Amino acid sequence: MSGILRRMYDWLVRLFWATEMDITIIGLQNAGKTSLLRVLAGGEFTIDSIPTVGFNMKRVQKGHVTLKCWDLGGQPRFRSMWERYCRGVNAIVFIVDSADPPSHPIAREELHSLLQKPILDGIPLLVLGNKSDLPDKIGVDELIDVMKLEDVTNREVSCYSISAKEETNLDAVLQWLIARAKR
């Protein structure tokens, strides 16, 4: 009987006290956005992810918080869509391939260009250096420097080193996101 009561309790809590958050996940192509979202949603990591064309949306349920995650394509032709999907969200997650230094200047330029849009002022930013399991990756301190995150002053900014493949630091990412849920 306790299993049924537990499910009823969880259903009632979600019904009356649940919080839904909108999160936009952006970054250059091949940074690991879709892989991260798949793993966060409880799926398996796969090496051969198909590049996102346009966007995907997935709901990630963590306790009484539902994260509605928009995963946007990172190819140059989709970057103009980023601003539209970042408006009014609870947080922007920007993913960088920490093992691909040639992509870092482009990633920095795209991020700072996006953050200059006045309509996005104040939205918390989480920068994730993905692929920390690879040998040539850079660490958090270097990522903060490379991405010039100290220049971002009109919002809260955090930065973590993660591996979607190894599921490194994903609990910290979820805790950070859930702490920014508007109640």
PDB file of C-alpha atoms in Angstrom:
ATOM      1  CA  MET A   1       0.000   0.000   0.000  1.00  0.00           C
ATOM      2  CA  SER A   2       2.852   2.414   0.713  1.00  0.00           C
ATOM      3  CA  GLY A   3       3.875   2.365  -2.975  1.00  0.00           C
ATOM      4  CA  ILE A   4       0.407   3.510  -4.029  1.00  0.00           C
ATOM      5  CA  LEU A   5       0.358   6.194  -1.316  1.00  0.00           C
ATOM      6  CA  ARG A   6       3.821   7.371  -2.390  1.00  0.00           C
ATOM      7  CA  ARG A   7       2.710   7.689  -6.027  1.00  0.00           C
ATOM      8  CA  MET A   8      -0.453   9.536  -4.990  1.00  0.00           C
ATOM      9  CA  TYR A   9       1.557  11.898  -2.782  1.00  0.00           C
ATOM     10  CA  ASP A  10       4.070  12.579  -5.586  1.00  0.00           C
ATOM     11  CA  TRP A  11       1.219  13.190  -8.039  1.00  0.00           C
ATOM     12  CA  LEU A  12      -0.498  15.651  -5.648  1.00  0.00           C
ATOM     13  CA  VAL A  13       2.755  17.500  -4.974  1.00  0.00           C
ATOM     14  CA  ARG A  14       3.446  17.814  -8.705  1.00  0.00           C
ATOM     15  CA  LEU A  15      -0.123  18.937  -9.288  1.00  0.00           C
ATOM     16  CA  PHE A  16      -0.155  21.693  -6.651  1.00  0.00           C
ATOM     17  CA  TRP A  17       3.466  22.605  -5.916  1.00  0.00           C
ATOM     18  CA  ALA A  18       5.394  21.674  -9.024  1.00  0.00           C
ATOM     19  CA  THR A  19       7.636  24.224 -10.647  1.00  0.00           C
ATOM     20  CA  GLU A  20       8.314  24.317 -14.367  1.00  0.00           C
ATOM     21  CA  MET A  21      11.441  25.993 -15.663  1.00  0.00           C
ATOM     22  CA  ASP A  22      12.392  26.947 -19.195  1.00  0.00           C
ATOM     23  CA  ILE A  23      16.049  26.338 -20.014  1.00  0.00           C
ATOM     24  CA  THR A  24      17.762  27.042 -23.340  1.00  0.00           C
ATOM     25  CA  ILE A  25      20.831  24.981 -24.191  1.00  0.00           C
ATOM     26  CA  ILE A  26      23.065  26.552 -26.822  1.00  0.00           C
ATOM     27  CA  GLY A  27      26.639  26.319 -28.079  1.00  0.00           C
ATOM     28  CA  LEU A  28      28.527  25.591 -31.266  1.00  0.00           C
ATOM     29  CA  GLN A  29      27.875  22.417 -33.244  1.00  0.00           C
ATOM     30  CA  ASN A  30      29.407  19.249 -31.787  1.00  0.00           C
ATOM     31  CA  ALA A  31      29.805  20.703 -28.268  1.00  0.00           C
ATOM     32  CA  GLY A  32      27.573  17.995 -26.797  1.00  0.00           C
ATOM     33  CA  LYS A  33      24.248  19.787 -26.217  1.00  0.00           C
ATOM     34  CA  THR A  34      22.001  16.948 -27.379  1.00  0.00           C
ATOM     35  CA  SER A  35      24.130  14.310 -25.642  1.00  0.00           C
ATOM     36  CA  LEU A  36      23.948  16.257 -22.371  1.00  0.00           C
ATOM     37  CA  LEU A  37      20.179  16.644 -22.643  1.00  0.00           C
ATOM     38  CA  ARG A  38      19.728  12.955 -23.458  1.00  0.00           C
ATOM     39  CA  VAL A  39      21.750  11.951 -20.368  1.00  0.00           C
ATOM     40  CA  LEU A  40      19.975  14.492 -18.109  1.00  0.00           C
ATOM     41  CA  ALA A  41      16.634  13.078 -19.249  1.00  0.00           C
ATOM     42  CA  GLY A  42      17.742   9.622 -18.119  1.00  0.00           C
ATOM     43  CA  GLY A  43      18.819   8.263 -21.480  1.00  0.00           C
ATOM     44  CA  GLU A  44      22.060   6.695 -22.602  1.00  0.00           C
ATOM     45  CA  PHE A  45      25.088   8.537 -23.962  1.00  0.00           C
ATOM     46  CA  THR A  46      25.731   7.740 -27.631  1.00  0.00           C
ATOM     47  CA  ILE A  47      28.834   8.629 -29.600  1.00  0.00           C
ATOM     48  CA  ASP A  48      27.054   9.034 -32.938  1.00  0.00           C
ATOM     49  CA  SER A  49      24.561  11.799 -32.143  1.00  0.00           C
ATOM     50  CA  ILE A  50      22.922  13.307 -35.204  1.00  0.00           C
ATOM     51  CA  PRO A  51      23.417  17.111 -35.431  1.00  0.00           C
ATOM     52  CA  THR A  52      20.345  19.022 -34.285  1.00  0.00           C
ATOM     53  CA  VAL A  53      18.519  20.684 -37.155  1.00  0.00           C
ATOM     54  CA  GLY A  54      16.680  23.687 -35.706  1.00  0.00           C
ATOM     55  CA  PHE A  55      15.761  22.623 -32.163  1.00  0.00           C
ATOM     56  CA  ASN A  56      14.654  19.796 -29.874  1.00  0.00           C
ATOM     57  CA  MET A  57      12.618  20.118 -26.699  1.00  0.00           C
ATOM     58  CA  LYS A  58      12.783  17.651 -23.827  1.00  0.00           C
ATOM     59  CA  ARG A  59      11.265  17.710 -20.357  1.00  0.00           C
ATOM     60  CA  VAL A  60      13.524  16.617 -17.517  1.00  0.00           C
ATOM     61  CA  GLN A  61      11.724  15.786 -14.249  1.00  0.00           C
ATOM     62  CA  LYS A  62      13.824  16.206 -11.082  1.00  0.00           C
ATOM     63  CA  GLY A  63      11.806  15.965  -7.898  1.00  0.00           C
ATOM     64  CA  HIS A  64       9.084  18.588  -8.044  1.00  0.00           C
ATOM     65  CA  VAL A  65      10.804  20.612 -10.751  1.00  0.00           C
ATOM     66  CA  THR A  66      10.243  20.065 -14.463  1.00  0.00           C
ATOM     67  CA  LEU A  67      12.970  21.477 -16.669  1.00  0.00           C
ATOM     68  CA  LYS A  68      11.627  22.246 -20.140  1.00  0.00           C
ATOM     69  CA  CYS A  69      14.886  22.236 -22.105  1.00  0.00           C
ATOM     70  CA  TRP A  70      15.244  23.746 -25.557  1.00  0.00           C
ATOM     71  CA  ASP A  71      18.267  22.276 -27.364  1.00  0.00           C
ATOM     72  CA  LEU A  72      19.156  24.539 -30.297  1.00  0.00           C
ATOM     73  CA  GLY A  73      21.290  23.693 -33.294  1.00  0.00           C
ATOM     74  CA  GLY A  74      24.812  25.129 -33.145  1.00  0.00           C
ATOM     75  CA  GLN A  75      25.606  25.377 -36.840  1.00  0.00           C
ATOM     76  CA  PRO A  76      26.090  28.950 -38.106  1.00  0.00           C
ATOM     77  CA  ARG A  77      22.714  28.998 -39.900  1.00  0.00           C
ATOM     78  CA  PHE A  78      20.839  28.340 -36.608  1.00  0.00           C
ATOM     79  CA  ARG A  79      22.663  30.812 -34.345  1.00  0.00           C
ATOM     80  CA  SER A  80      20.347  33.670 -35.315  1.00  0.00           C
ATOM     81  CA  MET A  81      17.509  31.692 -33.631  1.00  0.00           C
ATOM     82  CA  TRP A  82      19.285  31.595 -30.276  1.00  0.00           C
ATOM     83  CA  GLU A  83      18.025  34.979 -29.055  1.00  0.00           C
ATOM     84  CA  ARG A  84      14.384  34.133 -29.744  1.00  0.00           C
ATOM     85  CA  TYR A  85      14.585  30.924 -27.687  1.00  0.00           C
ATOM     86  CA  CYS A  86      16.519  32.606 -24.855  1.00  0.00           C
ATOM     87  CA  ARG A  87      13.878  35.285 -24.170  1.00  0.00           C
ATOM     88  CA  GLY A  88      12.147  34.882 -20.822  1.00  0.00           C
ATOM     89  CA  VAL A  89      13.852  31.607 -19.849  1.00  0.00           C
ATOM     90  CA  ASN A  90      14.954  30.818 -16.288  1.00  0.00           C
ATOM     91  CA  ALA A  91      18.529  30.121 -17.418  1.00  0.00           C
ATOM     92  CA  ILE A  92      20.744  29.983 -20.487  1.00  0.00           C
ATOM     93  CA  VAL A  93      23.137  27.021 -20.644  1.00  0.00           C
ATOM     94  CA  PHE A  94      26.056  27.579 -23.018  1.00  0.00           C
ATOM     95  CA  ILE A  95      28.080  24.465 -23.818  1.00  0.00           C
ATOM     96  CA  VAL A  96      31.682  24.618 -24.997  1.00  0.00           C
ATOM     97  CA  ASP A  97      33.719  21.666 -26.269  1.00  0.00           C
ATOM     98  CA  SER A  98      36.576  21.986 -23.772  1.00  0.00           C
ATOM     99  CA  ALA A  99      38.757  19.657 -25.891  1.00  0.00           C
ATOM    100  CA  ASP A 100      38.471  21.745 -29.092  1.00  0.00           C
ATOM    101  CA  PRO A 101      40.579  24.906 -28.574  1.00  0.00           C
ATOM    102  CA  PRO A 102      40.184  26.131 -32.206  1.00  0.00           C
ATOM    103  CA  SER A 103      36.424  26.504 -31.569  1.00  0.00           C
ATOM    104  CA  HIS A 104      36.832  28.594 -28.403  1.00  0.00           C
ATOM    105  CA  PRO A 105      37.250  32.059 -30.022  1.00  0.00           C
ATOM    106  CA  ILE A 106      34.115  31.491 -32.135  1.00  0.00           C
ATOM    107  CA  ALA A 107      32.184  30.231 -29.103  1.00  0.00           C
ATOM    108  CA  ARG A 108      33.267  33.301 -27.101  1.00  0.00           C
ATOM    109  CA  GLU A 109      32.255  35.671 -29.911  1.00  0.00           C
ATOM    110  CA  GLU A 110      28.829  34.012 -30.338  1.00  0.00           C
ATOM    111  CA  LEU A 111      28.166  34.002 -26.577  1.00  0.00           C
ATOM    112  CA  HIS A 112      29.114  37.650 -26.053  1.00  0.00           C
ATOM    113  CA  SER A 113      27.156  38.712 -29.142  1.00  0.00           C
ATOM    114  CA  LEU A 114      24.064  36.991 -27.740  1.00  0.00           C
ATOM    115  CA  LEU A 115      24.500  38.421 -24.231  1.00  0.00           C
ATOM    116  CA  GLN A 116      24.564  41.981 -25.603  1.00  0.00           C
ATOM    117  CA  LYS A 117      20.853  41.714 -26.483  1.00  0.00           C
ATOM    118  CA  PRO A 118      19.065  43.926 -23.892  1.00  0.00           C
ATOM    119  CA  ILE A 119      16.018  41.628 -23.817  1.00  0.00           C
ATOM    120  CA  LEU A 120      18.228  38.907 -22.288  1.00  0.00           C
ATOM    121  CA  ASP A 121      19.610  41.085 -19.448  1.00  0.00           C
ATOM    122  CA  GLY A 122      19.516  39.417 -16.062  1.00  0.00           C
ATOM    123  CA  ILE A 123      18.922  35.843 -17.253  1.00  0.00           C
ATOM    124  CA  PRO A 124      21.357  33.573 -15.352  1.00  0.00           C
ATOM    125  CA  LEU A 125      24.086  31.985 -17.478  1.00  0.00           C
ATOM    126  CA  LEU A 126      25.661  28.582 -16.918  1.00  0.00           C
ATOM    127  CA  VAL A 127      28.717  27.859 -19.076  1.00  0.00           C
ATOM    128  CA  LEU A 128      29.658  24.196 -19.281  1.00  0.00           C
ATOM    129  CA  GLY A 129      32.995  22.951 -20.575  1.00  0.00           C
ATOM    130  CA  ASN A 130      31.923  19.544 -21.887  1.00  0.00           C
ATOM    131  CA  LYS A 131      34.140  16.557 -22.749  1.00  0.00           C
ATOM    132  CA  SER A 132      36.260  16.784 -19.587  1.00  0.00           C
ATOM    133  CA  ASP A 133      36.959  13.067 -20.111  1.00  0.00           C
ATOM    134  CA  LEU A 134      39.161  13.812 -23.142  1.00  0.00           C
ATOM    135  CA  PRO A 135      42.934  14.280 -22.780  1.00  0.00           C
ATOM    136  CA  ASP A 136      43.315  17.717 -24.445  1.00  0.00           C
ATOM    137  CA  LYS A 137      40.524  19.463 -22.532  1.00  0.00           C
ATOM    138  CA  ILE A 138      40.943  22.748 -20.676  1.00  0.00           C
ATOM    139  CA  GLY A 139      39.873  23.203 -17.043  1.00  0.00           C
ATOM    140  CA  VAL A 140      37.310  25.560 -15.535  1.00  0.00           C
ATOM    141  CA  ASP A 141      39.759  28.399 -14.770  1.00  0.00           C
ATOM    142  CA  GLU A 142      41.101  28.370 -18.317  1.00  0.00           C
ATOM    143  CA  LEU A 143      37.558  28.183 -19.723  1.00  0.00           C
ATOM    144  CA  ILE A 144      36.544  31.238 -17.660  1.00  0.00           C
ATOM    145  CA  ASP A 145      39.533  33.113 -19.144  1.00  0.00           C
ATOM    146  CA  VAL A 146      39.054  31.867 -22.716  1.00  0.00           C
ATOM    147  CA  MET A 147      35.335  32.728 -22.675  1.00  0.00           C
ATOM    148  CA  LYS A 148      36.011  36.084 -20.936  1.00  0.00           C
ATOM    149  CA  LEU A 149      33.278  35.359 -18.411  1.00  0.00           C
ATOM    150  CA  GLU A 150      34.605  38.037 -16.035  1.00  0.00           C
ATOM    151  CA  ASP A 151      33.415  40.591 -18.627  1.00  0.00           C
ATOM    152  CA  VAL A 152      29.794  39.432 -18.222  1.00  0.00           C
ATOM    153  CA  THR A 153      28.308  41.761 -15.608  1.00  0.00           C
ATOM    154  CA  ASN A 154      24.557  42.017 -16.257  1.00  0.00           C
ATOM    155  CA  ARG A 155      23.634  38.572 -14.906  1.00  0.00           C
ATOM    156  CA  GLU A 156      24.676  35.748 -12.615  1.00  0.00           C
ATOM    157  CA  VAL A 157      27.324  33.557 -14.273  1.00  0.00           C
ATOM    158  CA  SER A 158      28.588  30.116 -13.263  1.00  0.00           C
ATOM    159  CA  CYS A 159      30.961  27.733 -14.996  1.00  0.00           C
ATOM    160  CA  TYR A 160      31.475  23.976 -14.588  1.00  0.00           C
ATOM    161  CA  SER A 161      33.609  21.355 -16.249  1.00  0.00           C
ATOM    162  CA  ILE A 162      31.454  18.352 -17.207  1.00  0.00           C
ATOM    163  CA  SER A 163      31.438  15.159 -19.207  1.00  0.00           C
ATOM    164  CA  ALA A 164      28.075  14.099 -20.634  1.00  0.00           C
ATOM    165  CA  LYS A 165      29.707  10.776 -21.551  1.00  0.00           C
ATOM    166  CA  GLU A 166      31.037  10.019 -18.053  1.00  0.00           C
ATOM    167  CA  GLU A 167      28.173  11.943 -16.344  1.00  0.00           C
ATOM    168  CA  THR A 168      30.765  14.049 -14.479  1.00  0.00           C
ATOM    169  CA  ASN A 169      29.335  17.013 -12.499  1.00  0.00           C
ATOM    170  CA  LEU A 170      25.806  16.576 -13.866  1.00  0.00           C
ATOM    171  CA  ASP A 171      24.335  16.588 -10.328  1.00  0.00           C
ATOM    172  CA  ALA A 172      25.937  20.011  -9.759  1.00  0.00           C
ATOM    173  CA  VAL A 173      24.456  21.247 -13.052  1.00  0.00           C
ATOM    174  CA  LEU A 174      20.960  20.085 -12.055  1.00  0.00           C
ATOM    175  CA  GLN A 175      21.277  21.602  -8.578  1.00  0.00           C
ATOM    176  CA  TRP A 176      22.368  24.938 -10.099  1.00  0.00           C
ATOM    177  CA  LEU A 177      19.430  24.930 -12.523  1.00  0.00           C
ATOM    178  CA  ILE A 178      16.822  23.908  -9.945  1.00  0.00           C
ATOM    179  CA  ALA A 179      18.068  26.617  -7.535  1.00  0.00           C
ATOM    180  CA  ARG A 180      17.107  29.179 -10.203  1.00  0.00           C
ATOM    181  CA  ALA A 181      13.520  27.973 -10.544  1.00  0.00           C
ATOM    182  CA  LYS A 182      11.095  30.873 -10.160  1.00  0.00           C
ATOM    183  CA  ARG A 183       8.588  29.818  -7.562  1.00  0.00           C
TER     184      ARG A 183
END
